[in-house]
mmCIF file of C-alpha atoms and ligand atoms in Angstrom:
data_model
loop_
_atom_site.group_PDB
_atom_site.id
_atom_site.type_symbol
_atom_site.label_atom_id
_atom_site.label_comp_id
_atom_site.label_asym_id
_atom_site.label_seq_id
_atom_site.Cartn_x
_atom_site.Cartn_y
_atom_site.Cartn_z
ATOM 1 C CA MET A 1 -59.767 -38.864 -26.521
ATOM 2 C CA GLU A 2 -60.067 -38.914 -30.314
ATOM 3 C CA LEU A 3 -57.007 -37.357 -32.007
ATOM 4 C CA ASN A 4 -57.553 -34.494 -34.456
ATOM 5 C CA ILE A 5 -54.213 -34.283 -36.171
ATOM 6 C CA ALA A 6 -52.313 -31.586 -38.055
ATOM 7 C CA VAL A 7 -49.757 -33.137 -40.421
ATOM 8 C CA VAL A 8 -46.825 -30.755 -40.931
ATOM 9 C CA GLY A 9 -44.903 -31.610 -44.126
ATOM 10 C CA CYS A 10 -46.715 -33.145 -47.092
ATOM 11 C CA GLY A 11 -43.829 -34.801 -48.952
ATOM 12 C CA MET A 12 -43.708 -38.527 -49.649
ATOM 13 C CA ILE A 13 -43.809 -39.858 -46.074
ATOM 14 C CA GLY A 14 -46.268 -37.124 -45.015
ATOM 15 C CA ARG A 15 -48.712 -38.153 -47.728
ATOM 16 C CA GLU A 16 -48.214 -41.818 -46.748
ATOM 17 C CA HIS A 17 -49.136 -41.040 -43.139
ATOM 18 C CA ILE A 18 -52.156 -38.912 -44.144
ATOM 19 C CA GLU A 19 -53.486 -41.817 -46.213
ATOM 20 C CA ARG A 20 -52.713 -44.268 -43.403
ATOM 21 C CA ILE A 21 -54.423 -42.183 -40.682
ATOM 22 C CA GLN A 22 -57.535 -41.522 -42.784
ATOM 23 C CA ASN A 23 -57.984 -45.140 -43.893
ATOM 24 C CA ARG A 24 -56.379 -47.586 -41.515
ATOM 25 C CA ILE A 25 -55.960 -45.992 -38.073
ATOM 26 C CA ARG A 26 -58.613 -46.099 -35.358
ATOM 27 C CA GLY A 27 -59.250 -43.168 -33.011
ATOM 28 C CA ALA A 28 -57.694 -40.423 -35.124
ATOM 29 C CA GLN A 29 -58.235 -38.279 -38.182
ATOM 30 C CA VAL A 30 -56.280 -35.648 -40.043
ATOM 31 C CA VAL A 31 -58.087 -32.308 -39.707
ATOM 32 C CA ALA A 32 -55.306 -30.012 -40.971
ATOM 33 C CA VAL A 33 -52.377 -30.301 -43.344
ATOM 34 C CA CYS A 34 -49.450 -27.922 -43.665
ATOM 35 C CA ASP A 35 -46.562 -27.496 -46.063
ATOM 36 C CA VAL A 36 -44.403 -24.453 -46.743
ATOM 37 C CA PHE A 37 -45.199 -25.036 -50.402
ATOM 38 C CA GLU A 38 -48.900 -24.425 -50.996
ATOM 39 C CA GLU A 39 -48.897 -26.983 -53.804
ATOM 40 C CA GLY A 40 -47.570 -29.612 -51.388
ATOM 41 C CA ALA A 41 -50.212 -28.754 -48.783
ATOM 42 C CA LYS A 42 -52.937 -29.032 -51.428
ATOM 43 C CA LYS A 43 -51.676 -32.497 -52.440
ATOM 44 C CA GLY A 44 -51.860 -33.526 -48.787
ATOM 45 C CA ALA A 45 -55.382 -32.087 -48.522
ATOM 46 C CA GLU A 46 -56.540 -34.088 -51.555
ATOM 47 C CA ILE A 47 -55.535 -37.301 -49.787
ATOM 48 C CA ALA A 48 -56.997 -36.185 -46.448
ATOM 49 C CA GLY A 49 -60.387 -35.453 -48.033
ATOM 50 C CA ALA A 50 -63.144 -32.890 -47.723
ATOM 51 C CA GLY A 51 -63.166 -30.367 -44.875
ATOM 52 C CA VAL A 52 -59.457 -30.566 -44.039
ATOM 53 C CA LYS A 53 -57.827 -27.206 -43.295
ATOM 54 C CA VAL A 54 -54.827 -26.194 -45.405
ATOM 55 C CA TYR A 55 -51.909 -24.233 -43.937
ATOM 56 C CA THR A 56 -48.494 -23.067 -45.094
ATOM 57 C CA ASP A 57 -47.492 -21.812 -41.620
ATOM 58 C CA PHE A 58 -46.858 -24.607 -39.117
ATOM 59 C CA HIS A 59 -47.466 -22.350 -36.078
ATOM 60 C CA ALA A 60 -50.989 -21.612 -37.328
ATOM 61 C CA ALA A 61 -51.661 -25.304 -38.040
ATOM 62 C CA ILE A 62 -50.359 -26.510 -34.673
ATOM 63 C CA ASN A 63 -52.191 -23.798 -32.702
ATOM 64 C CA ASP A 64 -55.502 -24.303 -34.523
ATOM 65 C CA PRO A 65 -58.004 -24.961 -31.691
ATOM 66 C CA ASP A 66 -59.486 -27.900 -33.651
ATOM 67 C CA VAL A 67 -56.068 -29.615 -33.618
ATOM 68 C CA ASN A 68 -55.107 -31.663 -30.543
ATOM 69 C CA ALA A 69 -52.152 -33.698 -31.913
ATOM 70 C CA VAL A 70 -49.362 -33.205 -34.443
ATOM 71 C CA VAL A 71 -47.454 -35.360 -36.936
ATOM 72 C CA VAL A 72 -44.203 -33.856 -38.258
ATOM 73 C CA THR A 73 -43.033 -35.182 -41.631
ATOM 74 C CA THR A 74 -40.921 -32.329 -42.945
ATOM 75 C CA PRO A 75 -37.331 -33.133 -44.009
ATOM 76 C CA GLY A 76 -35.218 -33.985 -40.928
ATOM 77 C CA ALA A 77 -33.431 -30.616 -40.878
ATOM 78 C CA PHE A 78 -36.815 -28.906 -40.265
ATOM 79 C CA HIS A 79 -38.221 -31.170 -37.524
ATOM 80 C CA LYS A 80 -37.035 -29.176 -34.527
ATOM 81 C CA ASP A 81 -39.201 -26.041 -34.775
ATOM 82 C CA PRO A 82 -42.617 -27.682 -35.339
ATOM 83 C CA VAL A 83 -41.860 -30.320 -32.676
ATOM 84 C CA ILE A 84 -41.018 -27.591 -30.158
ATOM 85 C CA ALA A 85 -44.116 -25.606 -31.228
ATOM 86 C CA ALA A 86 -46.262 -28.699 -30.501
ATOM 87 C CA ILE A 87 -44.605 -29.136 -27.094
ATOM 88 C CA GLU A 88 -45.247 -25.468 -26.292
ATOM 89 C CA ALA A 89 -48.884 -25.922 -27.316
ATOM 90 C CA GLY A 90 -49.049 -28.947 -24.963
ATOM 91 C CA LYS A 91 -50.059 -31.260 -27.863
ATOM 92 C CA PRO A 92 -48.698 -34.796 -28.390
ATOM 93 C CA VAL A 93 -46.374 -34.960 -31.384
ATOM 94 C CA PHE A 94 -45.158 -37.836 -33.538
ATOM 95 C CA THR A 95 -42.125 -36.877 -35.606
ATOM 96 C CA GLU A 96 -40.584 -38.936 -38.359
ATOM 97 C CA LYS A 97 -36.968 -40.044 -37.863
ATOM 98 C CA PRO A 98 -34.459 -38.610 -37.243
ATOM 99 C CA LEU A 99 -35.636 -36.420 -34.355
ATOM 100 C CA ALA A 100 -33.449 -33.735 -35.948
ATOM 101 C CA ASN A 101 -30.337 -33.682 -38.116
ATOM 102 C CA THR A 102 -27.962 -32.469 -35.409
ATOM 103 C CA ALA A 103 -27.491 -33.451 -31.788
ATOM 104 C CA ALA A 104 -27.778 -29.755 -30.838
ATOM 105 C CA ASP A 105 -31.274 -29.557 -32.381
ATOM 106 C CA CYS A 106 -32.287 -32.824 -30.661
ATOM 107 C CA LYS A 107 -31.055 -31.422 -27.344
ATOM 108 C CA ALA A 108 -33.262 -28.346 -27.839
ATOM 109 C CA VAL A 109 -36.276 -30.670 -28.212
ATOM 110 C CA VAL A 110 -35.295 -32.696 -25.131
ATOM 111 C CA ASP A 111 -34.881 -29.475 -23.101
ATOM 112 C CA ALA A 112 -38.265 -28.151 -24.263
ATOM 113 C CA GLU A 113 -40.000 -31.441 -23.397
ATOM 114 C CA MET A 114 -38.392 -31.619 -19.949
ATOM 115 C CA ALA A 115 -39.331 -27.979 -19.317
ATOM 116 C CA SER A 116 -42.956 -28.766 -20.235
ATOM 117 C CA GLY A 117 -42.926 -31.523 -17.600
ATOM 118 C CA LYS A 118 -44.928 -33.833 -19.904
ATOM 119 C CA HIS A 119 -43.944 -36.695 -22.221
ATOM 120 C CA LEU A 120 -45.283 -35.477 -25.558
ATOM 121 C CA VAL A 121 -42.768 -36.587 -28.206
ATOM 122 C CA GLN A 122 -42.532 -39.924 -30.015
ATOM 123 C CA VAL A 123 -39.886 -40.437 -32.723
ATOM 124 C CA GLY A 124 -40.710 -42.532 -35.790
ATOM 125 C CA PHE A 125 -38.164 -45.303 -35.572
ATOM 126 C CA MET A 126 -40.562 -47.862 -37.019
ATOM 127 C CA ARG A 127 -38.266 -50.868 -36.788
ATOM 128 C CA ARG A 128 -39.102 -51.230 -33.086
ATOM 129 C CA TYR A 129 -42.616 -52.065 -34.363
ATOM 130 C CA ASP A 130 -41.500 -54.533 -37.041
ATOM 131 C CA ARG A 131 -42.782 -58.054 -36.410
ATOM 132 C CA GLY A 132 -39.432 -59.622 -37.327
ATOM 133 C CA TYR A 133 -37.353 -57.432 -35.005
ATOM 134 C CA LYS A 134 -39.883 -58.046 -32.222
ATOM 135 C CA GLN A 135 -39.542 -61.800 -32.721
ATOM 136 C CA VAL A 136 -35.744 -61.545 -32.596
ATOM 137 C CA LYS A 137 -36.001 -59.489 -29.389
ATOM 138 C CA GLU A 138 -38.319 -62.046 -27.780
ATOM 139 C CA LEU A 139 -35.827 -64.824 -28.552
ATOM 140 C CA ILE A 140 -32.905 -62.830 -27.134
ATOM 141 C CA ASP A 141 -34.947 -61.920 -24.040
ATOM 142 C CA SER A 142 -35.902 -65.583 -23.510
ATOM 143 C CA GLY A 143 -32.291 -66.127 -22.395
ATOM 144 C CA LYS A 144 -32.176 -69.521 -24.148
ATOM 145 C CA PHE A 145 -29.610 -68.309 -26.687
ATOM 146 C CA GLY A 146 -27.286 -66.843 -24.071
ATOM 147 C CA ALA A 147 -25.699 -63.412 -24.338
ATOM 148 C CA PRO A 148 -25.485 -61.720 -27.750
ATOM 149 C CA MET A 149 -21.862 -61.140 -28.780
ATOM 150 C CA VAL A 150 -21.839 -60.129 -32.439
ATOM 151 C CA ILE A 151 -24.496 -58.560 -34.697
ATOM 152 C CA LYS A 152 -24.038 -58.624 -38.477
ATOM 153 C CA CYS A 153 -26.296 -56.310 -40.456
ATOM 154 C CA THR A 154 -26.813 -55.135 -44.001
ATOM 155 C CA HIS A 155 -28.802 -52.054 -44.971
ATOM 156 C CA ARG A 156 -28.898 -52.166 -48.764
ATOM 157 C CA ALA A 157 -31.005 -50.098 -51.136
ATOM 158 C CA ASP A 158 -31.527 -50.360 -54.860
ATOM 159 C CA GLY A 159 -30.372 -46.774 -55.432
ATOM 160 C CA VAL A 160 -30.651 -43.254 -54.009
ATOM 161 C CA ALA A 161 -31.578 -39.738 -55.189
ATOM 162 C CA PRO A 162 -28.771 -37.510 -56.548
ATOM 163 C CA ASP A 163 -28.918 -35.314 -53.404
ATOM 164 C CA TYR A 164 -28.052 -38.246 -51.078
ATOM 165 C CA THR A 165 -24.708 -37.484 -49.438
ATOM 166 C CA THR A 166 -21.964 -39.509 -47.765
ATOM 167 C CA SER A 167 -23.047 -38.368 -44.289
ATOM 168 C CA MET A 168 -26.673 -39.358 -45.005
ATOM 169 C CA ALA A 169 -25.495 -42.978 -45.071
ATOM 170 C CA VAL A 170 -25.276 -42.408 -41.303
ATOM 171 C CA THR A 171 -27.886 -39.760 -40.487
ATOM 172 C CA ASP A 172 -30.652 -41.010 -42.783
ATOM 173 C CA THR A 173 -29.914 -44.701 -43.315
ATOM 174 C CA ALA A 174 -27.785 -46.304 -40.553
ATOM 175 C CA ILE A 175 -29.778 -44.226 -38.043
ATOM 176 C CA HIS A 176 -32.302 -47.098 -38.036
ATOM 177 C CA GLU A 177 -29.722 -49.648 -36.841
ATOM 178 C CA ILE A 178 -28.312 -47.023 -34.461
ATOM 179 C CA ASP A 179 -31.744 -46.880 -32.773
ATOM 180 C CA VAL A 180 -33.010 -50.429 -33.077
ATOM 181 C CA LEU A 181 -29.946 -52.480 -32.110
ATOM 182 C CA PRO A 182 -29.458 -51.126 -28.542
ATOM 183 C CA TRP A 183 -33.220 -51.655 -28.024
ATOM 184 C CA LEU A 184 -32.868 -55.191 -29.387
ATOM 185 C CA VAL A 185 -30.091 -56.227 -27.024
ATOM 186 C CA GLY A 186 -30.839 -53.903 -24.080
ATOM 187 C CA ASP A 187 -27.525 -52.054 -24.251
ATOM 188 C CA GLU A 188 -26.027 -48.667 -25.187
ATOM 189 C CA TRP A 189 -23.414 -47.676 -27.769
ATOM 190 C CA ASP A 190 -19.928 -47.039 -26.474
ATOM 191 C CA GLU A 191 -17.837 -46.373 -29.589
ATOM 192 C CA VAL A 192 -18.388 -46.338 -33.334
ATOM 193 C CA GLN A 193 -16.183 -46.415 -36.400
ATOM 194 C CA CYS A 194 -16.730 -46.024 -40.125
ATOM 195 C CA ILE A 195 -14.494 -47.635 -42.738
ATOM 196 C CA MET A 196 -14.705 -46.799 -46.428
ATOM 197 C CA PRO A 197 -14.170 -49.719 -48.792
ATOM 198 C CA LYS A 198 -13.742 -49.300 -52.539
ATOM 199 C CA THR A 199 -16.605 -47.131 -53.865
ATOM 200 C CA THR A 200 -19.049 -48.666 -56.323
ATOM 201 C CA SER A 201 -18.960 -47.309 -59.875
ATOM 202 C CA LYS A 202 -22.760 -46.893 -59.500
ATOM 203 C CA ALA A 203 -22.455 -44.160 -56.815
ATOM 204 C CA HIS A 204 -22.975 -40.608 -58.035
ATOM 205 C CA GLU A 205 -20.093 -38.123 -57.952
ATOM 206 C CA GLY A 206 -18.851 -37.425 -54.428
ATOM 207 C CA LEU A 207 -20.815 -40.204 -52.694
ATOM 208 C CA LYS A 208 -18.869 -42.847 -50.798
ATOM 209 C CA ASP A 209 -20.785 -46.094 -51.022
ATOM 210 C CA PRO A 210 -20.700 -48.769 -49.614
ATOM 211 C CA GLN A 211 -19.622 -47.958 -46.048
ATOM 212 C CA ILE A 212 -18.822 -50.329 -43.192
ATOM 213 C CA MET A 213 -19.837 -49.216 -39.719
ATOM 214 C CA ILE A 214 -18.453 -50.989 -36.677
ATOM 215 C CA MET A 215 -20.271 -50.172 -33.471
ATOM 216 C CA LYS A 216 -19.491 -51.508 -30.014
ATOM 217 C CA THR A 217 -21.871 -51.468 -27.050
ATOM 218 C CA LYS A 218 -20.947 -50.768 -23.431
ATOM 219 C CA SER A 219 -21.093 -54.513 -22.619
ATOM 220 C CA GLY A 220 -18.824 -55.299 -25.603
ATOM 221 C CA ILE A 221 -21.278 -56.506 -28.284
ATOM 222 C CA VAL A 222 -19.857 -55.668 -31.718
ATOM 223 C CA ASN A 223 -22.082 -54.795 -34.659
ATOM 224 C CA VAL A 224 -20.749 -54.800 -38.207
ATOM 225 C CA LEU A 225 -23.097 -52.959 -40.548
ATOM 226 C CA GLU A 226 -22.818 -52.718 -44.325
ATOM 227 C CA VAL A 227 -24.611 -49.668 -45.707
ATOM 228 C CA ASN A 228 -24.810 -50.121 -49.455
ATOM 229 C CA VAL A 229 -27.333 -47.855 -51.125
ATOM 230 C CA ASN A 230 -26.578 -48.553 -54.779
ATOM 231 C CA CYS A 231 -26.766 -52.333 -54.699
ATOM 232 C CA GLY A 232 -29.178 -52.402 -57.645
ATOM 233 C CA PHE A 233 -31.033 -55.529 -56.547
ATOM 234 C CA GLY A 234 -33.687 -54.234 -54.107
ATOM 235 C CA TYR A 235 -34.108 -53.151 -50.493
ATOM 236 C CA ASP A 236 -32.278 -55.792 -48.518
ATOM 237 C CA ILE A 237 -32.282 -55.595 -44.731
ATOM 238 C CA ASN A 238 -30.524 -58.350 -42.815
ATOM 239 C CA CYS A 239 -29.653 -58.745 -39.162
ATOM 240 C CA GLU A 240 -27.962 -61.767 -37.621
ATOM 241 C CA VAL A 241 -27.414 -61.912 -33.873
ATOM 242 C CA VAL A 242 -24.674 -64.311 -32.812
ATOM 243 C CA CYS A 243 -25.253 -65.438 -29.224
ATOM 244 C CA GLU A 244 -23.354 -67.794 -26.900
ATOM 245 C CA ASN A 245 -25.617 -70.801 -27.643
ATOM 246 C CA GLY A 246 -27.060 -70.040 -31.056
ATOM 247 C CA VAL A 247 -27.650 -67.597 -33.886
ATOM 248 C CA ILE A 248 -30.853 -65.608 -34.573
ATOM 249 C CA ASN A 249 -31.630 -64.177 -38.004
ATOM 250 C CA LEU A 250 -34.180 -61.445 -38.722
ATOM 251 C CA PRO A 251 -36.883 -63.015 -40.925
ATOM 252 C CA CYS A 252 -36.990 -61.784 -44.532
ATOM 253 C CA PRO A 253 -40.311 -60.576 -45.969
ATOM 254 C CA SER A 254 -42.315 -63.562 -47.130
ATOM 255 C CA PHE A 255 -42.434 -64.108 -50.873
ATOM 256 C CA PRO A 256 -42.968 -67.394 -52.686
ATOM 257 C CA THR A 257 -39.916 -69.351 -53.705
ATOM 258 C CA VAL A 258 -40.227 -69.959 -57.419
ATOM 259 C CA ARG A 259 -38.586 -72.449 -59.759
ATOM 260 C CA TYR A 260 -38.250 -70.987 -63.211
ATOM 261 C CA ALA A 261 -35.763 -71.079 -66.091
ATOM 262 C CA ASN A 262 -33.330 -73.349 -64.256
ATOM 263 C CA ASN A 263 -33.392 -71.179 -61.130
ATOM 264 C CA VAL A 264 -34.843 -71.359 -57.635
ATOM 265 C CA SER A 265 -35.461 -67.799 -56.410
ATOM 266 C CA THR A 266 -37.271 -65.541 -53.913
ATOM 267 C CA LYS A 267 -38.083 -61.874 -54.432
ATOM 268 C CA ILE A 268 -36.292 -59.113 -52.514
ATOM 269 C CA GLU A 269 -38.548 -56.157 -51.578
ATOM 270 C CA ASP A 270 -38.323 -53.117 -53.859
ATOM 271 C CA ASN A 271 -38.081 -50.255 -51.378
ATOM 272 C CA TRP A 272 -38.282 -49.246 -47.711
ATOM 273 C CA ILE A 273 -41.893 -48.065 -47.790
ATOM 274 C CA LEU A 274 -43.037 -51.520 -48.884
ATOM 275 C CA ARG A 275 -40.545 -53.406 -46.696
ATOM 276 C CA PHE A 276 -41.778 -51.725 -43.506
ATOM 277 C CA ILE A 277 -45.376 -50.878 -44.458
ATOM 278 C CA ASP A 278 -46.881 -53.074 -41.741
ATOM 279 C CA SER A 279 -44.546 -51.612 -39.109
ATOM 280 C CA TYR A 280 -45.657 -48.076 -40.030
ATOM 281 C CA ASP A 281 -49.299 -49.066 -39.515
ATOM 282 C CA VAL A 282 -48.576 -50.642 -36.119
ATOM 283 C CA GLU A 283 -46.371 -47.708 -35.105
ATOM 284 C CA ILE A 284 -48.903 -44.971 -35.912
ATOM 285 C CA GLN A 285 -51.735 -46.924 -34.260
ATOM 286 C CA ASP A 286 -49.598 -47.354 -31.142
ATOM 287 C CA TRP A 287 -48.794 -43.635 -31.078
ATOM 288 C CA VAL A 288 -52.510 -42.766 -31.414
ATOM 289 C CA ASP A 289 -53.445 -45.242 -28.656
ATOM 290 C CA HIS A 290 -50.795 -43.818 -26.324
ATOM 291 C CA ALA A 291 -51.325 -40.141 -27.199
ATOM 292 C CA SER A 292 -55.076 -40.368 -26.671
ATOM 293 C CA LYS A 293 -54.321 -41.422 -23.078
ATOM 294 C CA GLY A 294 -51.679 -38.696 -22.610
ATOM 295 C CA GLU A 295 -48.795 -41.197 -22.964
ATOM 296 C CA THR A 296 -46.000 -41.959 -25.440
ATOM 297 C CA GLY A 297 -44.675 -45.289 -26.753
ATOM 298 C CA GLY A 298 -41.791 -46.290 -29.056
ATOM 299 C CA SER A 299 -38.687 -44.107 -29.210
ATOM 300 C CA SER A 300 -38.624 -41.036 -26.959
ATOM 301 C CA ALA A 301 -37.049 -37.663 -27.636
ATOM 302 C CA TRP A 302 -34.133 -38.872 -25.494
ATOM 303 C CA ASP A 303 -33.731 -41.950 -27.745
ATOM 304 C CA GLY A 304 -33.757 -39.595 -30.733
ATOM 305 C CA TYR A 305 -31.081 -37.428 -29.094
ATOM 306 C CA VAL A 306 -28.877 -40.431 -28.273
ATOM 307 C CA ALA A 307 -29.252 -41.713 -31.876
ATOM 308 C CA SER A 308 -28.142 -38.309 -33.111
ATOM 309 C CA ILE A 309 -25.093 -38.193 -30.785
ATOM 310 C CA THR A 310 -24.159 -41.651 -32.103
ATOM 311 C CA ALA A 311 -24.667 -40.499 -35.691
ATOM 312 C CA ASP A 312 -22.442 -37.456 -35.100
ATOM 313 C CA ALA A 313 -19.685 -39.760 -33.793
ATOM 314 C CA LEU A 314 -20.017 -41.987 -36.866
ATOM 315 C CA VAL A 315 -19.943 -39.011 -39.236
ATOM 316 C CA LYS A 316 -16.780 -37.830 -37.446
ATOM 317 C CA SER A 317 -15.299 -41.278 -37.995
ATOM 318 C CA GLN A 318 -16.113 -41.093 -41.724
ATOM 319 C CA THR A 319 -13.201 -38.677 -41.990
ATOM 320 C CA SER A 320 -11.059 -39.594 -38.974
ATOM 321 C CA GLY A 321 -11.257 -43.329 -39.811
ATOM 322 C CA VAL A 322 -10.803 -44.198 -36.121
ATOM 323 C CA ALA A 323 -13.285 -45.302 -33.453
ATOM 324 C CA GLU A 324 -15.093 -42.351 -31.853
ATOM 325 C CA LYS A 325 -16.684 -42.416 -28.380
ATOM 326 C CA VAL A 326 -20.437 -41.954 -27.940
ATOM 327 C CA ILE A 327 -20.883 -39.589 -24.992
ATOM 328 C CA THR A 328 -24.466 -38.934 -23.839
ATOM 329 C CA GLY A 329 -23.898 -37.737 -20.284
ATOM 330 C CA GLY A 330 -26.391 -40.298 -18.918
ATOM 331 C CA THR A 331 -30.184 -40.591 -19.142
ATOM 332 C CA PRO A 332 -32.022 -37.832 -17.210
ATOM 333 C CA ASP A 333 -34.519 -39.123 -14.586
ATOM 334 C CA PHE A 334 -37.346 -37.681 -16.725
ATOM 335 C CA TYR A 335 -36.605 -40.292 -19.400
ATOM 336 C CA LYS A 336 -35.808 -43.302 -17.203
ATOM 337 C CA LYS A 337 -38.346 -46.098 -17.750
HETATM 338 C C1 ISE B 401 -35.361 -43.486 -45.514
HETATM 339 O O1 ISE B 401 -35.737 -42.241 -44.989
HETATM 340 C C2 ISE B 401 -35.699 -44.560 -44.538
HETATM 341 O O2 ISE B 401 -36.190 -44.343 -43.472
HETATM 342 C C3 ISE B 401 -35.279 -45.901 -44.956
HETATM 343 O O3 ISE B 401 -35.640 -46.866 -44.041
HETATM 344 C C4 ISE B 401 -33.794 -45.916 -45.197
HETATM 345 O O4 ISE B 401 -33.431 -47.184 -45.678
HETATM 346 C C5 ISE B 401 -33.406 -44.871 -46.221
HETATM 347 O O5 ISE B 401 -32.022 -44.855 -46.397
HETATM 348 C C6 ISE B 401 -33.886 -43.500 -45.785
HETATM 349 O O6 ISE B 401 -33.600 -42.562 -46.785
#
């Protein structure tokens, strides 16, 4: 089945996905765009091209009979309602990360999907599609390196918008490691803690940055993650997995090493869109391939819910300072692979 997609939310990532689907993805096209702001919807329509329908009401866009699949790219706080509307319409839906901003909203999506009896939701955690992470996973799964024991990560960004808050370091930024690391090592989070070091003078008023997040899995693997979103030197993602017999490092994006002005240097990527651009292409193609067969790939609504429970525990720890337990209540049969 060819996918005729309504894109709900025409901000930066929405416009990126419209361009991607129209130009690089096989088996799908955008036939409708929607944004609460008409201007935003029109911008999306310009990228989508002639004949695309323009909506400001997501219910109308999702229930348009010409639409058979949905992409949700509104801000995270507004994911829940269009995702549930797509489920109720029986249409496959890809939603950008996070599934929703609160665990309660994620649970509502999980409940709606289970009630529908069909797997319709895929959450846009694109790192599971990144070539480097996949290579690291293959090496871990080979067994040659022995059991992973420690994971050391950095999630650094050049800078952030003035509306970026202390809790977003968890819900918007660390949420990627929260999802990808358990997938990488085949484990689940048990407890998480956030420690606040000295704040950089570059952080805007009220923002605590950097933050150190210590997360322990059920089998005892410890991850130490530095979130540092005002580093000023680029978008710098690192992940080192220390195993019993060796150490595996996530490959960095490939740039030439240059010798110039008495220095040997390699570029660091500018921002997250560029750093993960290939992963987004692979991810959306995989969603289209699965959805056209009535299946889902990547992160499920349950994965999105578990990530959100973990994020809530970390946000709690931002003020309590102590380790907080991650309590999911166990994977329902519906989501067991
Ligand atoms: C953004 O939404 C992303 O997904 C990026 O990967 C992350 O680094 C950034 O902090 C988020 O705002």
